[in-house]
Amino acid sequence: MAERSIDDLLRIMAALRDPEHGCPWDVKQTFETIAPYTIEEAYEVADAIDRHALNDLRDELGDLLLQVVFHARMAEEQGAFNFADVVKSICDKMIRRHPHVFADESGNIEHVENVESQTVAWEEHKRRERANGGDADSSLLAGISHGLPEWQRALKLQKRAASIGFDWSDPLPVLDKLREEIDEVRAELATGADPARVADEVGDVLFVAVNLARLTKVDYSSALRQANAKFERRFRRMETLAADENTALKGKTLAEQDAYWDRAKADDKAGRLKP
């Protein structure tokens, strides 16, 4: 199989986007229409990592790289920037934000003691970059993108606040806070369940859940993906168990369905279900 380079991919994308001879679907795309695919491909990379599927990871990384090339090509067509500019931008940023690895013009290298101090330094570099770029927002929370998934934005907000000590010292008080927020949801439901107030209280529960994951050093996204996979695995087993008895889950009472769930859960814990 012939070796391929990034230049090959750039030429392929240019051909796909050619107004006269390219692919009609590729030609009609815009930044806005491609953005959802970019997000989807990033999640598929994470899924391959979760499954420890390195062959799939190789392919998914290629799909994600294609998204970068696609956006860069559209920008080049508008005269904004090209793929080389994207590479230069990220190279410059990585060097600039790692002064403990790359020497400055005077040959000096900064010293950082550990991961925590490096993270603090990273945020300070970002703050200075925003200020030098003319960002008038001086808040510690400035620059946290509203385009992030909300759980991820919550995590970043919490980390920024924690950088100046506004944080719990350990996870146990977070459990108390989570219980408090759940009780507030319960109270709203008991007083008539105004949808807006219930949504507000449920939002607080979710925000604290992100905090709990952070302080227990659990990756929120990975944990939720694992929970989703576990639910799917067990629900599919419920369907199989019902089918083996020539019946279906639909139409059964919740108690009957729960009995299938308990059997599926036992099979899962015994390792009898495929991941």
Coordinates of C-alpha atoms in Angstrom, one line a residue:
M1 CA 0.0 0.0 0.0
A2 CA 1.4 3.4 -1.0
E3 CA 2.4 5.8 1.7
R4 CA 0.3 8.9 2.1
S5 CA 1.1 12.3 3.6
I6 CA -0.9 15.3 4.8
D7 CA -0.2 16.8 1.4
D8 CA -2.2 14.0 -0.2
L9 CA -5.1 14.7 2.1
L10 CA -5.0 18.4 1.3
R11 CA -5.1 17.6 -2.4
I12 CA -8.0 15.2 -1.9
M13 CA -10.0 17.9 -0.1
A14 CA -9.2 20.5 -2.7
A15 CA -10.5 18.1 -5.4
L16 CA -13.7 17.3 -3.4
R17 CA -14.4 21.1 -3.0
D18 CA -13.7 21.9 -6.6
P19 CA -16.8 23.8 -7.8
E20 CA -16.9 22.2 -11.2
H21 CA -15.5 18.7 -10.8
G22 CA -15.8 18.1 -7.1
C23 CA -18.3 16.2 -5.0
P24 CA -21.7 18.0 -4.9
W25 CA -22.2 17.2 -1.2
D26 CA -18.7 18.5 -0.2
V27 CA -19.0 21.6 -2.3
K28 CA -22.3 22.7 -0.7
Q29 CA -21.0 22.4 2.9
T30 CA -20.2 25.4 5.2
F31 CA -18.5 25.8 8.6
E32 CA -22.0 25.6 10.2
T33 CA -23.0 22.4 8.5
I34 CA -19.7 20.7 9.1
A35 CA -19.4 21.7 12.8
P36 CA -21.8 18.9 14.0
Y37 CA -19.7 16.3 12.2
T38 CA -16.6 17.6 13.8
I39 CA -18.1 17.2 17.3
E40 CA -19.4 13.7 16.4
E41 CA -15.9 12.6 15.2
A42 CA -14.3 13.8 18.4
Y43 CA -16.7 11.7 20.4
E44 CA -16.1 8.7 18.2
V45 CA -12.4 9.0 18.9
A46 CA -13.2 9.0 22.6
D47 CA -15.4 5.9 22.1
A48 CA -12.6 4.0 20.4
I49 CA -10.3 4.9 23.2
D50 CA -12.8 3.6 25.8
R51 CA -13.1 0.3 23.9
H52 CA -9.3 0.1 23.6
A53 CA -9.8 -0.5 19.9
L54 CA -6.6 0.8 18.4
N55 CA -7.5 0.0 14.8
D56 CA -10.7 1.9 15.2
L57 CA -8.8 4.7 16.9
R58 CA -6.5 5.0 13.9
D59 CA -9.5 5.3 11.6
E60 CA -11.4 7.7 13.9
L61 CA -8.3 10.0 14.2
G62 CA -8.2 10.1 10.4
D63 CA -11.9 11.1 10.4
L64 CA -11.2 13.9 12.9
L65 CA -8.1 15.1 10.9
L66 CA -10.4 15.3 7.9
Q67 CA -12.6 17.7 9.8
V68 CA -9.6 20.0 10.4
V69 CA -8.6 19.8 6.8
F70 CA -12.2 20.5 5.7
H71 CA -12.5 23.6 7.8
A72 CA -9.1 24.8 6.8
R73 CA -10.0 24.3 3.1
M74 CA -13.2 26.4 3.4
A75 CA -11.3 29.1 5.2
E76 CA -8.6 29.1 2.4
E77 CA -11.3 29.5 -0.2
Q78 CA -12.5 32.6 1.6
G79 CA -8.9 34.0 1.9
A80 CA -8.9 33.8 5.7
F81 CA -6.2 31.2 6.4
N82 CA -5.1 27.8 5.3
F83 CA -4.0 24.5 6.8
A84 CA -0.3 25.6 7.1
D85 CA -1.6 28.6 9.2
V86 CA -3.5 26.2 11.4
V87 CA -0.3 24.1 12.0
K88 CA 1.8 27.3 12.7
S89 CA -0.8 28.6 15.1
I90 CA -0.9 25.4 17.2
C91 CA 2.9 25.0 17.1
D92 CA 3.4 28.5 18.3
K93 CA 0.8 28.1 21.0
M94 CA 2.3 24.9 22.3
I95 CA 5.8 26.4 22.5
R96 CA 4.5 29.6 24.1
R97 CA 2.5 27.7 26.7
H98 CA 5.2 25.3 27.7
P99 CA 8.1 27.6 28.8
H100 CA 9.1 24.8 31.1
V101 CA 9.9 22.6 28.1
F102 CA 11.0 25.1 25.4
A103 CA 13.5 27.8 26.0
D104 CA 12.7 31.4 25.3
E105 CA 14.8 33.7 23.1
S106 CA 17.3 34.1 25.9
G107 CA 17.7 30.4 26.4
N108 CA 15.8 30.4 29.7
I109 CA 13.5 27.5 30.7
E110 CA 10.9 28.0 33.4
H111 CA 10.7 25.5 36.3
V112 CA 7.5 23.8 37.4
E113 CA 7.4 21.5 40.4
N114 CA 4.4 19.2 39.4
V115 CA 1.3 18.8 37.3
E116 CA -0.7 21.0 39.5
S117 CA 1.7 24.0 39.3
Q118 CA 2.0 23.5 35.6
T119 CA -1.8 23.6 35.2
V120 CA -1.9 26.9 37.2
A121 CA 0.8 28.3 34.9
W122 CA -1.1 27.2 31.8
E123 CA -4.2 29.1 32.9
E124 CA -2.0 32.2 33.6
H125 CA -0.5 32.0 30.1
K126 CA -4.0 31.8 28.6
R127 CA -5.1 34.8 30.7
R128 CA -2.1 36.9 29.5
E129 CA -2.9 35.9 25.9
R130 CA -6.5 37.0 26.3
A131 CA -5.3 40.3 27.8
N132 CA -2.7 40.9 25.1
G133 CA -5.3 40.1 22.5
G134 CA -7.5 43.0 23.7
D135 CA -10.1 41.0 25.6
A136 CA -11.7 43.5 28.0
D137 CA -13.2 40.8 30.1
S138 CA -10.9 40.6 33.1
S139 CA -12.9 37.9 35.0
L140 CA -11.2 34.8 36.0
L141 CA -13.9 33.0 34.1
A142 CA -13.3 34.9 30.9
G143 CA -12.6 32.9 27.7
I144 CA -14.5 29.7 28.6
S145 CA -16.3 28.9 25.4
H146 CA -20.1 28.8 25.3
G147 CA -19.8 26.3 22.5
L148 CA -18.7 23.5 24.8
P149 CA -21.0 20.7 26.0
E150 CA -22.5 22.1 29.1
W151 CA -21.0 19.5 31.4
Q152 CA -17.6 20.4 30.1
R153 CA -18.2 24.1 30.5
A154 CA -19.3 23.4 34.1
L155 CA -16.0 21.5 34.7
K156 CA -14.0 24.4 33.3
L157 CA -15.9 27.0 35.4
Q158 CA -15.2 24.9 38.5
K159 CA -11.5 24.5 37.7
R160 CA -11.0 28.2 37.2
A161 CA -12.7 29.0 40.5
A162 CA -10.6 26.3 42.2
S163 CA -7.4 27.9 40.9
I164 CA -7.9 30.7 43.5
G165 CA -9.0 28.4 46.3
F166 CA -12.8 28.6 45.8
D167 CA -13.3 24.9 46.1
W168 CA -14.1 22.0 48.4
S169 CA -11.1 20.3 50.0
D170 CA -12.3 16.8 49.4
P171 CA -15.3 15.0 47.8
L172 CA -17.2 14.2 51.0
P173 CA -18.7 17.7 51.4
V174 CA -19.8 17.5 47.8
L175 CA -21.9 14.5 48.6
D176 CA -23.6 16.5 51.3
K177 CA -24.2 19.3 48.8
L178 CA -25.6 16.8 46.3
R179 CA -28.0 15.5 48.8
E180 CA -29.1 19.1 49.6
E181 CA -29.7 19.8 45.9
I182 CA -31.7 16.6 45.5
D183 CA -33.8 17.5 48.5
E184 CA -34.5 20.9 46.8
V185 CA -35.7 19.1 43.7
R186 CA -37.9 16.9 45.9
A187 CA -39.3 20.0 47.6
E188 CA -40.2 21.6 44.3
L189 CA -41.9 18.5 43.1
A190 CA -43.9 18.4 46.3
T191 CA -45.2 22.0 45.9
G192 CA -46.7 21.8 42.5
A193 CA -43.7 21.2 40.2
D194 CA -43.3 24.5 38.5
P195 CA -41.3 23.4 35.4
A196 CA -38.9 26.3 35.5
R197 CA -38.1 25.9 39.2
V198 CA -37.7 22.1 38.8
A199 CA -35.3 22.7 35.8
D200 CA -33.3 25.1 37.9
E201 CA -33.0 22.7 40.8
V202 CA -32.1 19.8 38.5
G203 CA -29.5 21.9 36.9
D204 CA -27.9 22.5 40.3
V205 CA -27.9 18.7 40.9
L206 CA -26.1 18.2 37.6
F207 CA -23.6 20.9 38.3
V208 CA -22.7 19.4 41.7
A209 CA -22.4 16.0 40.0
V210 CA -19.7 17.4 37.7
N211 CA -18.0 18.8 40.8
L212 CA -18.2 15.4 42.5
A213 CA -16.6 13.7 39.4
R214 CA -13.8 16.3 39.4
L215 CA -12.9 16.0 43.0
T216 CA -12.9 12.2 42.9
K217 CA -10.7 12.4 39.8
V218 CA -13.3 10.7 37.6
D219 CA -13.6 11.8 34.0
Y220 CA -17.3 12.8 33.8
S221 CA -17.7 12.1 30.1
S222 CA -16.0 8.7 30.3
A223 CA -18.0 7.7 33.4
L224 CA -21.2 8.7 31.7
R225 CA -20.3 6.8 28.5
Q226 CA -19.6 3.7 30.6
A227 CA -22.9 4.2 32.4
N228 CA -24.7 4.4 29.0
A229 CA -22.9 1.3 27.8
K230 CA -23.8 -0.6 31.0
F231 CA -27.5 0.4 30.7
E232 CA -27.6 -0.6 27.0
R233 CA -25.9 -3.9 27.7
R234 CA -28.3 -4.8 30.5
F235 CA -31.4 -3.6 28.7
R236 CA -30.5 -5.7 25.6
R237 CA -30.1 -8.7 27.9
M238 CA -33.6 -8.0 29.3
E239 CA -34.9 -8.1 25.8
T240 CA -33.1 -11.4 25.1
L241 CA -34.4 -13.0 28.3
A242 CA -37.9 -12.0 27.5
A243 CA -37.6 -13.3 23.9
D244 CA -36.2 -16.7 25.3
E245 CA -39.5 -17.0 27.1
N246 CA -41.5 -16.2 24.0
T247 CA -42.6 -12.9 25.4
A248 CA -41.7 -9.2 25.1
L249 CA -41.0 -6.4 27.6
K250 CA -43.6 -4.1 26.2
G251 CA -46.9 -4.5 28.0
K252 CA -45.4 -5.9 31.1
T253 CA -45.7 -4.2 34.5
L254 CA -42.8 -2.2 35.9
A255 CA -42.4 -4.9 38.5
E256 CA -42.1 -7.6 35.9
Q257 CA -39.6 -5.5 33.9
D258 CA -37.6 -4.9 37.0
A259 CA -37.4 -8.7 37.5
Y260 CA -35.8 -9.0 34.1
W261 CA -33.5 -6.1 34.9
D262 CA -32.3 -7.9 38.1
R263 CA -31.5 -11.0 36.1
A264 CA -29.7 -9.0 33.4
K265 CA -27.7 -7.2 36.1
A266 CA -26.7 -10.5 37.7
D267 CA -25.6 -11.8 34.3
D268 CA -23.6 -8.6 33.8
K269 CA -21.9 -8.8 37.2
A270 CA -21.0 -12.4 36.5
G271 CA -19.3 -11.4 33.3
R272 CA -21.7 -13.3 31.1
L273 CA -22.5 -10.2 28.9
K274 CA -20.4 -8.9 26.1
P275 CA -19.0 -5.3 26.7

